[in-house]
PDB file of C-alpha atoms in Angstrom:
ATOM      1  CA  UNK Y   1      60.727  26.023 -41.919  1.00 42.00           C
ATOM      2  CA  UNK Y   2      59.334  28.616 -40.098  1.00 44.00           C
ATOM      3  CA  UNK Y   3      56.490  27.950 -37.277  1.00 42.00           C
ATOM      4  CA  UNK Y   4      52.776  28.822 -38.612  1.00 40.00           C
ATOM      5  CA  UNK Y   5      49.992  30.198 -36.885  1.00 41.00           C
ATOM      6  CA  UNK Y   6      46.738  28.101 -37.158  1.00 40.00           C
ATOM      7  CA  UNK Y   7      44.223  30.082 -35.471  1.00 41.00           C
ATOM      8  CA  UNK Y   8      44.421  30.200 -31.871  1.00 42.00           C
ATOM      9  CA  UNK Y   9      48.108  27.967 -31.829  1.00 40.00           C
ATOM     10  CA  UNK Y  10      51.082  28.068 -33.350  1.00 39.00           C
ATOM     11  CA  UNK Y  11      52.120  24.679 -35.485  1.00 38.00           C
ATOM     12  CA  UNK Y  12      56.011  23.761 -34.669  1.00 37.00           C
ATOM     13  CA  UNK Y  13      57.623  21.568 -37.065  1.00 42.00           C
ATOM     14  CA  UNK Y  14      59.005  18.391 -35.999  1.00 42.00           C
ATOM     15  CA  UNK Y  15      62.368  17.968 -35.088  1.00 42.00           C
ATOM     16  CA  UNK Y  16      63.359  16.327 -37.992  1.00 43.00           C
ATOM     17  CA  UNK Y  17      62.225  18.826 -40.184  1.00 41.00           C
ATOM     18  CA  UNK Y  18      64.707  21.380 -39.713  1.00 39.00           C
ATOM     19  CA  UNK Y  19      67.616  18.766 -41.003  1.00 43.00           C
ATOM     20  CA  UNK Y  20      65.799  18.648 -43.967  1.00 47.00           C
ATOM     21  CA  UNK Y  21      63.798  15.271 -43.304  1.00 44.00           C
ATOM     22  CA  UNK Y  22      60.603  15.195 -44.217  1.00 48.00           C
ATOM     23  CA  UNK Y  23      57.482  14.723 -41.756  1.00 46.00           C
ATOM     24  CA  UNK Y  24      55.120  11.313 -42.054  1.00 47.00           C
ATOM     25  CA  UNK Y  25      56.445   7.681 -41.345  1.00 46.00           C
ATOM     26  CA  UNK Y  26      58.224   7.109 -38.262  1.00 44.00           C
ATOM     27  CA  UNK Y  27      59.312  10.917 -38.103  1.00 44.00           C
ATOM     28  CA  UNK Y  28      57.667  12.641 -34.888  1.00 45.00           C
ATOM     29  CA  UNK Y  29      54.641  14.613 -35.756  1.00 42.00           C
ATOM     30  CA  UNK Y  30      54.314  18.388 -35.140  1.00 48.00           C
ATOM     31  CA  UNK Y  31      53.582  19.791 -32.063  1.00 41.00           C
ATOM     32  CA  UNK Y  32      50.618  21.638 -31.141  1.00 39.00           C
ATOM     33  CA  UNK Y  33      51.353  24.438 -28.237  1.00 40.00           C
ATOM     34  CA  UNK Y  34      48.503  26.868 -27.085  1.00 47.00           C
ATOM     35  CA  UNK Y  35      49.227  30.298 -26.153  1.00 53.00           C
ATOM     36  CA  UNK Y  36      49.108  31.080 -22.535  1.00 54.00           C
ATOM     37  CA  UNK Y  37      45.607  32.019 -21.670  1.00 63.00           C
ATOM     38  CA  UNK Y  38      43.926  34.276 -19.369  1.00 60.00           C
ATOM     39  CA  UNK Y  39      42.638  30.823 -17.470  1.00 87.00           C
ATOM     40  CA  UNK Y  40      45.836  29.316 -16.940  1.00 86.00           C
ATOM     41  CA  UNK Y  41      47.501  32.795 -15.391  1.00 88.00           C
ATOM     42  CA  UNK Y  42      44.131  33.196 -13.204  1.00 90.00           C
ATOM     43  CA  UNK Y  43      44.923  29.401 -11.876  1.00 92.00           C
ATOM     44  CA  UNK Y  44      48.265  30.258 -11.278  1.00 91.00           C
ATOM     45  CA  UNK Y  45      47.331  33.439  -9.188  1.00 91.00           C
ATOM     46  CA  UNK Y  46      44.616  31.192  -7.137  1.00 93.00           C
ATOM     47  CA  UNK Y  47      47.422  29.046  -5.931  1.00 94.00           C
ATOM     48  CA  UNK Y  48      49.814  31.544  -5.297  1.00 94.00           C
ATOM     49  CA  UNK Y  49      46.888  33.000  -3.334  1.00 94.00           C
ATOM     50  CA  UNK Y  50      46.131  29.712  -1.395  1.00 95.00           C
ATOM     51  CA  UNK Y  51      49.736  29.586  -0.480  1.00 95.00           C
ATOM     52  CA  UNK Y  52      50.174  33.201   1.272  1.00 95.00           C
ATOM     53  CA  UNK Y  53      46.539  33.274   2.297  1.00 94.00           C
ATOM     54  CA  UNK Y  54      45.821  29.889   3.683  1.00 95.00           C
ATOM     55  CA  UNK Y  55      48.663  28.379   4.213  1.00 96.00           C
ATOM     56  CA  UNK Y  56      51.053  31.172   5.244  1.00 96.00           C
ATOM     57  CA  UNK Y  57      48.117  33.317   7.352  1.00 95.00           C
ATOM     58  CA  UNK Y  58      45.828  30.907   7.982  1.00 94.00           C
ATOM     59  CA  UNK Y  59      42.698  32.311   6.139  1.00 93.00           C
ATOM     60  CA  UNK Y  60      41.273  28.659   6.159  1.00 94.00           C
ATOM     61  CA  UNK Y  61      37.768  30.131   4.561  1.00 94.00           C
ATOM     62  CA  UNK Y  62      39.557  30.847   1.520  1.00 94.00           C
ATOM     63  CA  UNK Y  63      39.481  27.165   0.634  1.00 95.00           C
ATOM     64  CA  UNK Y  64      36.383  27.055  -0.080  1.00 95.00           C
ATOM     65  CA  UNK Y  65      36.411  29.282  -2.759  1.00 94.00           C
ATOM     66  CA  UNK Y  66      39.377  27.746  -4.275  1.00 94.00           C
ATOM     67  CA  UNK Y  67      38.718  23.813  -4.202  1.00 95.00           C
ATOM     68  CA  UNK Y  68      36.257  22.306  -5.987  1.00 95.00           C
ATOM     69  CA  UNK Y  69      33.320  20.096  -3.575  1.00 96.00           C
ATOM     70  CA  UNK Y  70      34.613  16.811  -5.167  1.00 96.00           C
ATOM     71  CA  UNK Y  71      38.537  17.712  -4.726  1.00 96.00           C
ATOM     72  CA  UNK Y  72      40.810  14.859  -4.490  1.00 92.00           C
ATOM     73  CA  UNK Y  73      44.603  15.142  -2.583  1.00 91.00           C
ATOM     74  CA  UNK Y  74      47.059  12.624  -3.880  1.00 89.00           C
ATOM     75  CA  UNK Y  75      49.936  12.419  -1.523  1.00 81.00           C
ATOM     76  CA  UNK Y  76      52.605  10.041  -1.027  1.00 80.00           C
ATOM     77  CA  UNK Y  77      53.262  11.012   3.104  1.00 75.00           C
ATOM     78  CA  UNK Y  78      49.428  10.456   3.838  1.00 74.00           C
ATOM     79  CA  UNK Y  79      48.032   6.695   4.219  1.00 65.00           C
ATOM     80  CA  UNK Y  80      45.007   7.832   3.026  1.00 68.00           C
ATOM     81  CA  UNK Y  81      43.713  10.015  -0.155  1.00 74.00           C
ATOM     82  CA  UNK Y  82      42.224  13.185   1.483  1.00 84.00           C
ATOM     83  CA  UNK Y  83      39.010  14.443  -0.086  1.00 90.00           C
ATOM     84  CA  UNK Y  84      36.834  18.117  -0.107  1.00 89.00           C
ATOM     85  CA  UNK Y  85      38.036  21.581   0.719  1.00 94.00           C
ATOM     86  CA  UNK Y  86      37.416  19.926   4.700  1.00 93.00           C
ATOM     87  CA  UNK Y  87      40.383  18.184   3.941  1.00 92.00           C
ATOM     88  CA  UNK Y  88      42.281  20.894   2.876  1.00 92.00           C
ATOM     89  CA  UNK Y  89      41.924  23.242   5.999  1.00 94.00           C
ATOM     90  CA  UNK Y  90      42.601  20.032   8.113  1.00 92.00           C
ATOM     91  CA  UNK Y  91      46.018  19.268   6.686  1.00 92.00           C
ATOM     92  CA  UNK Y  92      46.537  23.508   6.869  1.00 93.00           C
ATOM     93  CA  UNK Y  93      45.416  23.656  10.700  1.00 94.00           C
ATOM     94  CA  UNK Y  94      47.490  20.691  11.361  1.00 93.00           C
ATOM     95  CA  UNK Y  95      50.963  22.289  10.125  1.00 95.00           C
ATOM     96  CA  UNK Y  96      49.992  26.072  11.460  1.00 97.00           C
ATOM     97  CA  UNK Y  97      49.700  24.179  14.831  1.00 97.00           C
ATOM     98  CA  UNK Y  98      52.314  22.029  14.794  1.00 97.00           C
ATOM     99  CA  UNK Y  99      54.895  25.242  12.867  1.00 98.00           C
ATOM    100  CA  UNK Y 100      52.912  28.303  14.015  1.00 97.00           C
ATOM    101  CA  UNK Y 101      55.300  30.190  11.816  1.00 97.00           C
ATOM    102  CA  UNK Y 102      54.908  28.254   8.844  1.00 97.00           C
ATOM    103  CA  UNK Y 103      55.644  30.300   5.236  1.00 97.00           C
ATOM    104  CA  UNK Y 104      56.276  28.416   1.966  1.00 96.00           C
ATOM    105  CA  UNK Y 105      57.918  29.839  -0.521  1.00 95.00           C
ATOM    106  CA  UNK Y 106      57.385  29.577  -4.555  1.00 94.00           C
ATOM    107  CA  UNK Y 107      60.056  28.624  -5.965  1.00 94.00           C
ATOM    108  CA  UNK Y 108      58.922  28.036  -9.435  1.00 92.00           C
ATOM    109  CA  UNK Y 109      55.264  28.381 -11.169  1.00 92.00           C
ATOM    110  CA  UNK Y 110      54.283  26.833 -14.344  1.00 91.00           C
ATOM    111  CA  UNK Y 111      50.685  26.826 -15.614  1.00 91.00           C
ATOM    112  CA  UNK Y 112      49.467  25.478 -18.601  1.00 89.00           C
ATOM    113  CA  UNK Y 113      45.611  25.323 -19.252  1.00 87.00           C
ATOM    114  CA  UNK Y 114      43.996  24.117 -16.302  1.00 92.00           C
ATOM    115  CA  UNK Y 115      47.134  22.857 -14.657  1.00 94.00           C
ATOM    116  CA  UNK Y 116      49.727  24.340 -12.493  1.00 94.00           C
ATOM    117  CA  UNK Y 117      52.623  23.215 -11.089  1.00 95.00           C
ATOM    118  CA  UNK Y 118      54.535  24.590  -8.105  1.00 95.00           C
ATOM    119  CA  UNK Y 119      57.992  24.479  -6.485  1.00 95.00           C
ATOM    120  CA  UNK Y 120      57.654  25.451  -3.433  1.00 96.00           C
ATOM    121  CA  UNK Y 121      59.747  25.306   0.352  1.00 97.00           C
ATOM    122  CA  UNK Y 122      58.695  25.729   3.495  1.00 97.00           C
ATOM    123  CA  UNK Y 123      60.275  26.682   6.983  1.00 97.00           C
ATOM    124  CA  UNK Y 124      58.742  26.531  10.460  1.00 97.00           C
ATOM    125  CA  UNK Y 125      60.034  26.408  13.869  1.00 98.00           C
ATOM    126  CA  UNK Y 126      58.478  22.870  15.381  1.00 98.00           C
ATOM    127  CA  UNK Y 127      56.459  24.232  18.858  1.00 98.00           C
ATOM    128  CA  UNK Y 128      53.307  22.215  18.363  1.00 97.00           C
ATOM    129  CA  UNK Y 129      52.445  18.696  18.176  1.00 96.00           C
ATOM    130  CA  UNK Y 130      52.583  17.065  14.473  1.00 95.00           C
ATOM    131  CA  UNK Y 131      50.458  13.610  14.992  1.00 91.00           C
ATOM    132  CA  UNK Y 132      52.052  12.405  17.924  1.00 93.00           C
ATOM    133  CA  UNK Y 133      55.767  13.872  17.304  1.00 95.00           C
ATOM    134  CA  UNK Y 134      56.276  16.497  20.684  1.00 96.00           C
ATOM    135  CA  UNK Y 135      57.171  20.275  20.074  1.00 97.00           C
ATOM    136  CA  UNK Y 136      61.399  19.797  19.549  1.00 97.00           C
ATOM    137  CA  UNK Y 137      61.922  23.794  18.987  1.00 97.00           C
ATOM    138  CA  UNK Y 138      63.701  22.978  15.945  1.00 97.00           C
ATOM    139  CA  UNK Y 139      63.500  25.111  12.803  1.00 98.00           C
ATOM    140  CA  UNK Y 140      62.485  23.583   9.538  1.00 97.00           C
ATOM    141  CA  UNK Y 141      62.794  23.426   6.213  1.00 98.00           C
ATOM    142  CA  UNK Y 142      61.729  21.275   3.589  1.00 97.00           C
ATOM    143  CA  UNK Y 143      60.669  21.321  -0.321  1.00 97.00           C
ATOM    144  CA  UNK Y 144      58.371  20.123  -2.780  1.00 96.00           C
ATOM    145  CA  UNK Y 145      56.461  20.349  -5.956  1.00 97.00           C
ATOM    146  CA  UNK Y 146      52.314  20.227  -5.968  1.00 96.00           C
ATOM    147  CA  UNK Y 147      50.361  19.649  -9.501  1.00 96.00           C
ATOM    148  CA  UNK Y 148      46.799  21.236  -9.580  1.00 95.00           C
ATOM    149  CA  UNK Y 149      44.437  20.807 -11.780  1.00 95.00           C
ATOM    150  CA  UNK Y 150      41.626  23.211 -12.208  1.00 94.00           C
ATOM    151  CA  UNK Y 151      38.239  22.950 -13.322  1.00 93.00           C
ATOM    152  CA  UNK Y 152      35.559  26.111 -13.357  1.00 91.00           C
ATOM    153  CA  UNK Y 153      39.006  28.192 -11.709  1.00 91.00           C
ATOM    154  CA  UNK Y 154      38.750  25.940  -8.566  1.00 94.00           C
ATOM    155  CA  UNK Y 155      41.645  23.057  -8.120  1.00 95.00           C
ATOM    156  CA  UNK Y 156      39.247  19.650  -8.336  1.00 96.00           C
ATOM    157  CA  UNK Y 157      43.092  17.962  -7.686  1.00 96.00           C
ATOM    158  CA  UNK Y 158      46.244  17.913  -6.366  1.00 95.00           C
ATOM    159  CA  UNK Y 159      49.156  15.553  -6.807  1.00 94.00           C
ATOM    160  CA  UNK Y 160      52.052  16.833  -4.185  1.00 93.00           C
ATOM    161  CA  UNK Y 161      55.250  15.425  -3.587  1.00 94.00           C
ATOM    162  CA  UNK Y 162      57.258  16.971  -0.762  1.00 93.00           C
ATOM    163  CA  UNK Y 163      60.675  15.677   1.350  1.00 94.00           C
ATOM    164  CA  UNK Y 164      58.694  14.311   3.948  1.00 92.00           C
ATOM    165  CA  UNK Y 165      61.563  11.906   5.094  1.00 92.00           C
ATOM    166  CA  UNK Y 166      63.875  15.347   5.555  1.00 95.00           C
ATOM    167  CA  UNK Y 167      61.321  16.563   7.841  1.00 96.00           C
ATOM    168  CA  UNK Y 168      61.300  13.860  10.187  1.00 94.00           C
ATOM    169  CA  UNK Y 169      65.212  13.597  10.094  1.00 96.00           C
ATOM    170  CA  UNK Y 170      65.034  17.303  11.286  1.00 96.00           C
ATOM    171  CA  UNK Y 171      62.859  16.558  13.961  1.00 95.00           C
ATOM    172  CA  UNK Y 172      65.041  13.593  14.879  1.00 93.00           C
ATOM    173  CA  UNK Y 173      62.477  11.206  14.118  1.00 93.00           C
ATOM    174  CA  UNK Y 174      64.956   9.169  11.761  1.00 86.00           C
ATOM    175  CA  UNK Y 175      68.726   9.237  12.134  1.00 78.00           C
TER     176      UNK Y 175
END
């Protein structure tokens, strides 16, 4: 059974279907999949932006073009849920200081609709303060993955999940 186009999607038959069992019952239903849009490539350009503008250069009044009033930072390293584009150019400011050369890396970008998901590793050479650790001189690198989700073309929020623990073991903060 060949995949069918209904309208804007294309229908693709269970995975039962091509063994020759029929749909319905406990069988998985088909799967609806949306062709890549014009949105979801224009998200994924507005955080590869934010990455070699803001992050990588430092352009901190980018962000507010990019994150939504309301935007909401869900990270695992922080003891508290950061909030606004203020937020944003605070975390930003703090690593640029702390790894004045800081440059991430994509690694991987996927974008589908209004989310986008990003692989992503970083390197810096520690010469500044990072809340409370002193300048070590130690070169840095660590990796993660950030989910955004857009709305209006501006990330409203971000779920990231980076090797914070590898950091800190390269800084000699844990043995």
């Amino acid at each position: 059974m060949a995949p069918r186009a209904e309208g804007h999607h294309t229908q693709i038959p269970d995975r039962n279907s091509y063994r020759g069992i029929p749909s319905g019952g406990t069988h998985m239903s088909p799967i609806t999949v949306s062709p890549t849009s014009v949105t979801s490539i224009e998200n994924a350009n507005t955080v590869r932006k934010l990455i070699d503008e803001v992050w990588n250069r430092g352009q901190f009044a980018l962000v507010d073009m990019m994150y939504t009033p309301d935007f909401i930072n869900h990270d695992p390293a922080s003891s508290v849920e950061a909030r606004g584009p203020e937020s944003v150019k605070q975390s930003a400011t703090l690593y640029r200081q702390a790894f004045p050369d800081l440059y991430l890396k994509v690694e991987d970008t996927i974008s589908d609709g209004d989310h986008v998901v990003t692989r992503w590793t970083s390197s810096g050479t520690h010469l500044g303060d990072l809340q409370g650790i002193a300048p070590t001189g130690l070169r840095t690198t660590s990796t993660g993955i950030t989910i955004a989700r857009f709305v209006d073309g501006k990330i409203a929020e971000e779920w990231a999940n980076w090797d914070t623990l590898g950091l800190m073991r390269q800084l000699g903060v844990f043995k």
